[in-house]
Amino acid sequence: MAALGWLTPRRRSATARSVLAGEAAAEAARKTSAEDESALLTGPPDQASDQAPEEPAFPVAGDDRAAAFFDLDNTVMQGAAIFHFGRGLYKRKFFERRELTRFAWQQAWFRLAGVEDPEHMQDARDSALSIVKGHRVSELMSIGEEIYDEYMADRIWPGTRALAQAHLDAGQRVWLVTAAPVETATIIARRLGLTGALGTVAESVDGVYTGRLVGEPLHGPAKAEAVRALAAAEELDLERCAAYSDSHNDIPMLSLVGHPYAINPDTKLRKHARALDWRLRDYRTGRKAAKVGIPAAAGVGALAGGTAAALALHRRRR
């Protein structure tokens, strides 16, 4: 676990590549949001609002200078989107079985630990870039729609979904902010009826992927840069905005807004959130989910399955 040391919030700062990644993500998000505006779904939430009765009314209805920013992996969705996407590409024979085995182990580890391993995430991103190199963006977008239905739709946390819907119902914009490819993130955002998505931007020339990134993965400080750039372009007041994440890696993003939330938090984020009196929500156990009125049976069952798989893999490796 020593590799995690360089990811601690105190030692990380935005680099030129972080700023480039953030600005590229903001530009892509605004473009896709404008293109998809007519297709946004604004139906009723899957579940009732999660707001605890003792808390002040939030979000504030009619505040068009406020918005909400949601991390994706383990915050909105159980597991990591890039791993689910990898499974779908394998099914379509984009790569070999040994690569699927690596994807499966990384996903099992992620669900067992509940936090991102930087080596796993970097390996997955490198694999994904090499796999999509030479393919058309339009092809991957079409396949991504199918993969969402196959592997992702049933893994959305109802509680987090309800929080996002509360912002939409208040007339606010809601964005996903993720290290996943912006195309994948945009599909998920559209399916959930959200405004758009900030994600990692892979370089393409004439609609064909080159196998390179623009800047760096949208992770840690790069997420904060993307939110800052989008807020400036959309004339948002960050003090009136909210952000939601499960990971201490997103403390830079959470610290930007006036209403930070720790959702399914890892140990470091939980400690940080409690120290700063940030709001917390946890949908990973029946006891905690019941506390905020969200059924947890489906999520707990999926998490238990992932935990069992990870433990079995661990025993075999020993």
XYZ file of N, CA and C in Angstrom, residues 17-27 198 214 216 218 221-227 229-230:
72
model
N -0.445 19.618 -16.346
C -1.213 18.558 -16.980
C -2.576 18.387 -16.317
N -2.650 18.605 -14.998
C -3.938 18.552 -14.308
C -4.859 19.645 -14.825
N -4.295 20.852 -14.962
C -5.096 21.972 -15.459
C -5.572 21.697 -16.879
N -4.667 21.155 -17.726
C -5.036 20.835 -19.104
C -6.138 19.788 -19.137
N -5.999 18.752 -18.307
C -7.023 17.704 -18.249
C -8.346 18.275 -17.778
N -8.302 19.123 -16.754
C -9.523 19.725 -16.233
C -10.206 20.608 -17.249
N -9.443 21.444 -17.935
C -10.029 22.344 -18.922
C -10.592 21.562 -20.105
N -9.881 20.496 -20.519
C -10.377 19.665 -21.617
C -11.682 18.984 -21.227
N -11.749 18.507 -19.981
C -12.965 17.856 -19.504
C -14.133 18.834 -19.454
N -13.870 20.058 -18.981
C -14.929 21.069 -18.910
C -15.439 21.427 -20.295
N -14.517 21.569 -21.249
C -14.922 21.900 -22.613
C -15.757 20.780 -23.216
N -18.068 15.383 -16.691
C -16.662 15.731 -16.818
C -15.885 14.421 -16.692
N -5.509 13.685 -23.449
C -5.318 15.137 -23.415
C -5.024 15.491 -21.968
N -3.919 14.554 -18.548
C -3.768 13.353 -17.738
C -5.158 12.860 -17.337
N -8.521 12.371 -15.383
C -9.242 13.325 -14.536
C -9.367 12.715 -13.141
N -6.479 16.278 -8.151
C -6.474 17.717 -8.448
C -7.062 18.065 -9.803
N -6.937 17.148 -10.783
C -7.499 17.425 -12.109
C -9.018 17.560 -12.049
N -9.671 16.798 -11.171
C -11.117 16.936 -11.008
C -11.468 18.331 -10.500
N -10.707 18.797 -9.531
C -10.961 20.135 -8.996
C -10.778 21.187 -10.077
N -9.757 21.023 -10.916
C -9.527 21.978 -11.997
C -10.686 21.958 -12.991
N -11.221 20.766 -13.268
C -12.350 20.663 -14.195
C -13.586 21.358 -13.635
N -13.868 21.134 -12.357
C -15.020 21.775 -11.723
C -14.838 23.288 -11.709
N -13.064 25.132 -13.787
C -13.191 25.654 -15.149
C -14.654 25.679 -15.599
N -15.389 24.608 -15.289
C -16.793 24.559 -15.681
C -17.607 25.614 -14.937
